[in-house]
CSV table of C-alpha atoms and ligand atoms in Angstrom, one decimal:
chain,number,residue,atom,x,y,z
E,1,UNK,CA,75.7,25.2,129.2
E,2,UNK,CA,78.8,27.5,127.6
E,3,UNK,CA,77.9,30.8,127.0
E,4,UNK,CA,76.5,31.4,123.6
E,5,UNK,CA,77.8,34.4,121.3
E,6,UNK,CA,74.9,36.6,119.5
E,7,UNK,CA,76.2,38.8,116.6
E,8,UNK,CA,73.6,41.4,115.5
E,9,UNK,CA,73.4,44.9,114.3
E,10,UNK,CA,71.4,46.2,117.9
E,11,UNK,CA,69.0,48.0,115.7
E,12,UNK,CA,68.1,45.7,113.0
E,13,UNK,CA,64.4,43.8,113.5
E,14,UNK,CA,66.6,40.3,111.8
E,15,UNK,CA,68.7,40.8,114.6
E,16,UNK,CA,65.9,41.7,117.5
E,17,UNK,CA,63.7,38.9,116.5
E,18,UNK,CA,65.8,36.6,117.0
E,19,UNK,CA,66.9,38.2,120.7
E,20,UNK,CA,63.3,38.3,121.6
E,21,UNK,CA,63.4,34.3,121.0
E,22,UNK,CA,67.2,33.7,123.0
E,23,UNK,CA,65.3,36.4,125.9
E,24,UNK,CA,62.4,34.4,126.0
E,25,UNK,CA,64.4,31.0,126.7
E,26,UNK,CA,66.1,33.2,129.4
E,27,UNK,CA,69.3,32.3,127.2
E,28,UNK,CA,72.9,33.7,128.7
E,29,UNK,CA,74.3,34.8,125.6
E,30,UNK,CA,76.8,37.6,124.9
E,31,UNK,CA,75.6,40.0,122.8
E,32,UNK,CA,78.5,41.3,119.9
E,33,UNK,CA,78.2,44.2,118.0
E,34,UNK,CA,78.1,44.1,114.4
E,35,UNK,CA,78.8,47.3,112.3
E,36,UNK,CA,77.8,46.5,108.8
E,37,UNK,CA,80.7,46.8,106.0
E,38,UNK,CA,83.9,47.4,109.0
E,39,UNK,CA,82.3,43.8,110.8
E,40,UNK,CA,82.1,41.7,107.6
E,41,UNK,CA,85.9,40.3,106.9
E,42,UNK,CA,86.3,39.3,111.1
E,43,UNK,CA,82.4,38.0,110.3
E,44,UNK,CA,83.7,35.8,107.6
E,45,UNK,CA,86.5,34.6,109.2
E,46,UNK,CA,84.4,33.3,112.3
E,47,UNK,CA,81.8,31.2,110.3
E,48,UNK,CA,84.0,30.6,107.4
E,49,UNK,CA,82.3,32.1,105.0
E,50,UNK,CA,84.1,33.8,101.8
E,51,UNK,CA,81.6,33.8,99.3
E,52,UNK,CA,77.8,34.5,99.3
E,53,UNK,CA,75.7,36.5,101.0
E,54,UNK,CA,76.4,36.7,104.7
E,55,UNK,CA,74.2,38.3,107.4
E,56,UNK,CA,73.4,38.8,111.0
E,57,UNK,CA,72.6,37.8,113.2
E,58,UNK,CA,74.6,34.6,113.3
E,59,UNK,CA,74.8,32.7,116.8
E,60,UNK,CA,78.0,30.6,117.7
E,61,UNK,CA,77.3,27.9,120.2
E,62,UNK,CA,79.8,24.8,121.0
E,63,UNK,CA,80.7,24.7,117.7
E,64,UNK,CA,77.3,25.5,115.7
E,65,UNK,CA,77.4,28.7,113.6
E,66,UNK,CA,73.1,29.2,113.2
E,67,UNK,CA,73.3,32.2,110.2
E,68,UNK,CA,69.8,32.6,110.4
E,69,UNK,CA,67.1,34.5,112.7
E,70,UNK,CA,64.6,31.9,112.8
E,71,UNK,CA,67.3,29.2,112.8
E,72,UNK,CA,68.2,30.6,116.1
E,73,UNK,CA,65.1,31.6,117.5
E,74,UNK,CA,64.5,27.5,117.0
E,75,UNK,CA,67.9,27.0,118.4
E,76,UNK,CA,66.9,29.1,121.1
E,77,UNK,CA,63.5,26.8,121.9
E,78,UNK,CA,65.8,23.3,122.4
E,79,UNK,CA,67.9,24.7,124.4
E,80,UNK,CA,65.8,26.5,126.7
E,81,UNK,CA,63.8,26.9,129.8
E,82,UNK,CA,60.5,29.0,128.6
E,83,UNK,CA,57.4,27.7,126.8
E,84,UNK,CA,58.4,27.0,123.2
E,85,UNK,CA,57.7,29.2,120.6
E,86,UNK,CA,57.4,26.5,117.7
E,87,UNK,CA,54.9,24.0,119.1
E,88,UNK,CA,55.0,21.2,116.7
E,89,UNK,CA,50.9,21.0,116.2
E,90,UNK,CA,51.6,25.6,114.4
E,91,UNK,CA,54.8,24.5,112.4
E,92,UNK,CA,52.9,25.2,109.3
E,93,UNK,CA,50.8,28.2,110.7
E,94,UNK,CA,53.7,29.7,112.2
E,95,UNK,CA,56.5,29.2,108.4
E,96,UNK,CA,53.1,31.1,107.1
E,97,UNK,CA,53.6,34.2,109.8
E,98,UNK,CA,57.5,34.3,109.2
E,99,UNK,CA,57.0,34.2,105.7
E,100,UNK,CA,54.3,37.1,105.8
E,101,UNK,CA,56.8,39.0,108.3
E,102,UNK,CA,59.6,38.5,106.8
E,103,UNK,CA,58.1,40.0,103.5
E,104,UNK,CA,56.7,43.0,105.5
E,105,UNK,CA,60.5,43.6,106.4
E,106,UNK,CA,61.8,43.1,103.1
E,107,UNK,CA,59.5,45.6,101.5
E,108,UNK,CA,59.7,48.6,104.5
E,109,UNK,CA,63.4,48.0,104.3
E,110,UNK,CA,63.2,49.4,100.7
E,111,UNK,CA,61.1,52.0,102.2
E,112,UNK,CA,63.4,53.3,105.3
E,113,UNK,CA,67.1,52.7,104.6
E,114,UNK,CA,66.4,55.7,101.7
E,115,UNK,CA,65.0,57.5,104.2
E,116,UNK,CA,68.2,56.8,106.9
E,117,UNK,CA,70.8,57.4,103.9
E,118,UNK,CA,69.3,61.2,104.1
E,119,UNK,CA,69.4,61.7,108.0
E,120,UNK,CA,72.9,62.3,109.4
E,121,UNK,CA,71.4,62.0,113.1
E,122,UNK,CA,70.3,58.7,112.1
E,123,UNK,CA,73.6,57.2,110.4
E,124,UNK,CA,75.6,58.5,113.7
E,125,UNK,CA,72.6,57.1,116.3
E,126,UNK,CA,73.2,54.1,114.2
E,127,UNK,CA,76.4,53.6,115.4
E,128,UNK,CA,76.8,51.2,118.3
E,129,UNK,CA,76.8,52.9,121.8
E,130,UNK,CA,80.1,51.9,123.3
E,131,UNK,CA,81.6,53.8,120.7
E,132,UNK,CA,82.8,56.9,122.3
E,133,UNK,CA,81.1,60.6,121.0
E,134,UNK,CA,84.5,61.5,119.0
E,135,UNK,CA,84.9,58.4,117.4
E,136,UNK,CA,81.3,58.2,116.2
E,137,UNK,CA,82.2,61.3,114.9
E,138,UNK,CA,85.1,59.5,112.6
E,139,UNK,CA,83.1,56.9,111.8
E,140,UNK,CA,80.0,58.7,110.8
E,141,UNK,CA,81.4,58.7,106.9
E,142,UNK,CA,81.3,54.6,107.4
E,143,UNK,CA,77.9,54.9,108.6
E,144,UNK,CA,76.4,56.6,105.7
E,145,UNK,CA,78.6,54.4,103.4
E,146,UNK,CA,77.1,51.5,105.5
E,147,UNK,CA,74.1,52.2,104.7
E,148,UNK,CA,74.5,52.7,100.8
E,149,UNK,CA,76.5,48.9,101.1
E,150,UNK,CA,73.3,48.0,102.2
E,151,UNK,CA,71.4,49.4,99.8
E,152,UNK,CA,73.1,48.0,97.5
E,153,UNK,CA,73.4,44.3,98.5
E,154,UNK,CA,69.8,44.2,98.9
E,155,UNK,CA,69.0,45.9,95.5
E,156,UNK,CA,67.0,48.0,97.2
E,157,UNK,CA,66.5,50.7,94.2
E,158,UNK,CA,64.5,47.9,92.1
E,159,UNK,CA,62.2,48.2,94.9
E,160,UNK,CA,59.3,51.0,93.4
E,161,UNK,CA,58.2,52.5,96.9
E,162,UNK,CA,54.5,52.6,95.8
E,163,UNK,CA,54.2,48.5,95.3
E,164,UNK,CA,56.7,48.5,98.4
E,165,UNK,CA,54.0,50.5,100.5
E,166,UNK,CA,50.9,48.7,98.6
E,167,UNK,CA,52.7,45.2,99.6
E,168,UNK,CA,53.2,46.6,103.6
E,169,UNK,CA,49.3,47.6,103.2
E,170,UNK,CA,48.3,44.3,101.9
E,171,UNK,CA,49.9,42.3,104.7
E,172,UNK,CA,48.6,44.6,107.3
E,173,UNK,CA,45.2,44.6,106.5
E,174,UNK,CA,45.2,40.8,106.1
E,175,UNK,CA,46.8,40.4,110.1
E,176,UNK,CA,43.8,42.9,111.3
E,177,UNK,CA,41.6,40.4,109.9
E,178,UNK,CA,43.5,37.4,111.6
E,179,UNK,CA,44.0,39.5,115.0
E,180,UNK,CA,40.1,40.5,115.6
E,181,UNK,CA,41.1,41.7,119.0
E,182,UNK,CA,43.2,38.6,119.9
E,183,UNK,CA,46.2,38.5,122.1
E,184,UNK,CA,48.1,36.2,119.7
E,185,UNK,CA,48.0,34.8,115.9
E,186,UNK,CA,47.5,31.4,117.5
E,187,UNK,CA,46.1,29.8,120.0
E,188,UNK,CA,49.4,30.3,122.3
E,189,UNK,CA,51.7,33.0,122.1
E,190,UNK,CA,54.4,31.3,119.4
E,191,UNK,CA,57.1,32.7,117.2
E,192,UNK,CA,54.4,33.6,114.7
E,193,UNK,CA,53.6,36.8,117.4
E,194,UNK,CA,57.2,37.6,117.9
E,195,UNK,CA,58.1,37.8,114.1
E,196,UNK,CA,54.8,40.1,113.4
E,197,UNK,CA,55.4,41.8,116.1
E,198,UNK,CA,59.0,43.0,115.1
E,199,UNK,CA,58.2,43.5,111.5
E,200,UNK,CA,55.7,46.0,112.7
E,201,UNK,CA,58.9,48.0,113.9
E,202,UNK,CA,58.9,48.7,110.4
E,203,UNK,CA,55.7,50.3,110.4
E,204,UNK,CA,56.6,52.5,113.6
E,205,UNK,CA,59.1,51.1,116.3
E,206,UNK,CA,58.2,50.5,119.6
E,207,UNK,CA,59.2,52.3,122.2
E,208,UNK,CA,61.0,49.5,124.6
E,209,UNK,CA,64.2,49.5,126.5
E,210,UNK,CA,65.2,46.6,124.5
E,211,UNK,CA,65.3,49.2,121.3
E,212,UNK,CA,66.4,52.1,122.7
E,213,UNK,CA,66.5,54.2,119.1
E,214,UNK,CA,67.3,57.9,118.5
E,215,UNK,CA,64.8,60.5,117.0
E,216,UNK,CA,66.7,60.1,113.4
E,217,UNK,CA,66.6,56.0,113.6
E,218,UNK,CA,62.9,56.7,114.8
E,219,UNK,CA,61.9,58.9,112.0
E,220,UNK,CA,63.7,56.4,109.3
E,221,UNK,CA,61.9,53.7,110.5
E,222,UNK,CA,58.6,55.1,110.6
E,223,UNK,CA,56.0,55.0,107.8
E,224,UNK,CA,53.4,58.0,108.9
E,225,UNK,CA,50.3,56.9,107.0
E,226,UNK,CA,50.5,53.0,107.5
E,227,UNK,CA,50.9,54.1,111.0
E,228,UNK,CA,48.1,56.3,111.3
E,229,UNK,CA,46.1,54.0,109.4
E,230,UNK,CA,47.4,50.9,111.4
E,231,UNK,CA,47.1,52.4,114.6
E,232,UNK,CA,45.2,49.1,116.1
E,233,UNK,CA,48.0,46.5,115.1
E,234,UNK,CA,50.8,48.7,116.8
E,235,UNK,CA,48.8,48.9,119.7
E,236,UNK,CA,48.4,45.0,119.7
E,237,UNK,CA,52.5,45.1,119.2
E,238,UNK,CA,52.7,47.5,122.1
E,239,UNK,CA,51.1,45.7,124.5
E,240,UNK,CA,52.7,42.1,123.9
E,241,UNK,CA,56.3,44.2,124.0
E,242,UNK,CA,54.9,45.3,127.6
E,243,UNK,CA,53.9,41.9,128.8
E,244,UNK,CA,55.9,39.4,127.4
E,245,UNK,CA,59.2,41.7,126.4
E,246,UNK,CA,59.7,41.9,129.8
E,247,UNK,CA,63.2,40.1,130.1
E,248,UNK,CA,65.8,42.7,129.8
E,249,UNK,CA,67.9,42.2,126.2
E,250,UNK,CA,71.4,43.2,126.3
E,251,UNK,CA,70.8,45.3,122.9
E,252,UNK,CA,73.8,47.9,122.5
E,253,UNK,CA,75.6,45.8,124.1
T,301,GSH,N1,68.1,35.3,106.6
T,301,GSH,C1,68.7,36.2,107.4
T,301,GSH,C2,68.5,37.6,106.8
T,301,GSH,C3,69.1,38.6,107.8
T,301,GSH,C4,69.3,40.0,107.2
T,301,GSH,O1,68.7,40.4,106.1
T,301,GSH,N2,70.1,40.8,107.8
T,301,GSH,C5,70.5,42.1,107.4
T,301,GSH,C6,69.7,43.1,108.3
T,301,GSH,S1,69.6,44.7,107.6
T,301,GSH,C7,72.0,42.3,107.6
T,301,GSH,O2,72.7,41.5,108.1
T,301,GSH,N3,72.5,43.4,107.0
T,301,GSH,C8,73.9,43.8,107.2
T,301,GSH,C9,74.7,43.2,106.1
T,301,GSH,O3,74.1,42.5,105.2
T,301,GSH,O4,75.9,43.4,106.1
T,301,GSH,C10,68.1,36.1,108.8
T,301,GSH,O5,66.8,36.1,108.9
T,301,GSH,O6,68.8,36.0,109.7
């Protein structure tokens, strides 16, 4: 099989879900780094898209361009070697878990990127590694204007943080009930686990080699009183990070 080429922001949960999935499969992709705003035109050019929205990550693969995160992740399960993680008997219960995480991601997004357009140390953390120190220096202005592009495609100011955090809190409280102390959503571990799991990032990221954030990225990300008060689903996320996150991902690459 060629060598498939993963473009994703390192730090984004769109992007890590669907590395989690392409890790799983033991996939030998090659991880690109995409800095919103400066990566868009070259982005554009590659999938030949000029108008629209366009996001990350995008996978190109002998001659597929997959623009989506789940598209891939099921990309990832035909052409793979481990178990899959859309059995065909969970489609349904699994589109129900993306949907939920997905929304969970949407809403904390309106929630944290305020929070990351306020912390300088998270703008330049931001920044992908193999930049050197001085020109992460240069490119801090970018970073910060980055982020308000962002803000700004997504519309995240009609977002009222109070129904943002009420939404989180809703969706939370309905995966405790689910979970009751299981391993997985499902009877197997599926892509249903995977796209909770990351959305809970949202909530407070894990700490994994795989997302190796800063204290600023850290703080942005993290919602102190959904944690506190959710303390028993990031514990669930913890531990399946530890077992079955075990394949090293080549994020910051
Ligand atoms: N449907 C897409 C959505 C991905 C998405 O929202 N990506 C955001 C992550 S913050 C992104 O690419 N932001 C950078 C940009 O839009 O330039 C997927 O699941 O792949």
């Amino acid at each position: 099989m060629s060598r498939p080429i993963f473009v994703a922001a390192w730090f984004s949960p769109w992007s890590e879900r669907a590395r989690f999935a392409l890790d799983h499969h033991r996939i030998n992709y090659r991880e690109e780094a995409y800095v919103p705003l400066l990566g868009e035109p070259l982005l554009r050019l590659r999938t030949r898209v000029f108008r629209g929205p366009l996001s990350v990550p995008v996978l190109f693969h002998d001659g597929r361009v997959i623009r989506d995160s789940v598209e891939i992740a099921q990309y990832a399960d035909s052409v793979g070697t481990g178990a899959p993680l859309f059995p065909a008997s969970a489609s349904a219960e699994i589109a129900r878990y993306v949907e939920l995480a997905t929304g969970l991601m949407e809403a904390s997004r309106a929630l944290s990127m305020p929070r990351m357009a306020q912390n300088e140390a998270a703008q330049r953390e931001s920044l992908p590694s193999f930049m050197p120190a001085p020109l992460r220096s240069v490119l801090l202005p970018l970073a910060g204007m980055g982020t308000a592009y962002i803000a700004r495609k997504y519309r995240l100011d009609s977002h009222n943080p109070n129904e943002a955090r009420a939404a989180i809190r809703r969706g939370l409280e309905r995966l405790q009930a689910d979970l009751r102390g299981r391993d997985t959503l499902l009877s197997d571990f599926t892509f249903a686990d995977i796209a909770i799991a990351v959305a809970l990032t949202m909530v407070r990221p894990v700490e994994h080699p795989v997302l190796p954030l800063g204290p600023g990225m850290r703080a942005a990300f993290t919602e102190p009183a959904l944690a506190e008060e959710f303390g028993d689903l990031l514990a669930w996320r913890d531990k399946l990070y530890a077992e079955r996150r075990s394949a090293p991902g080549t994020a910051r690459a």
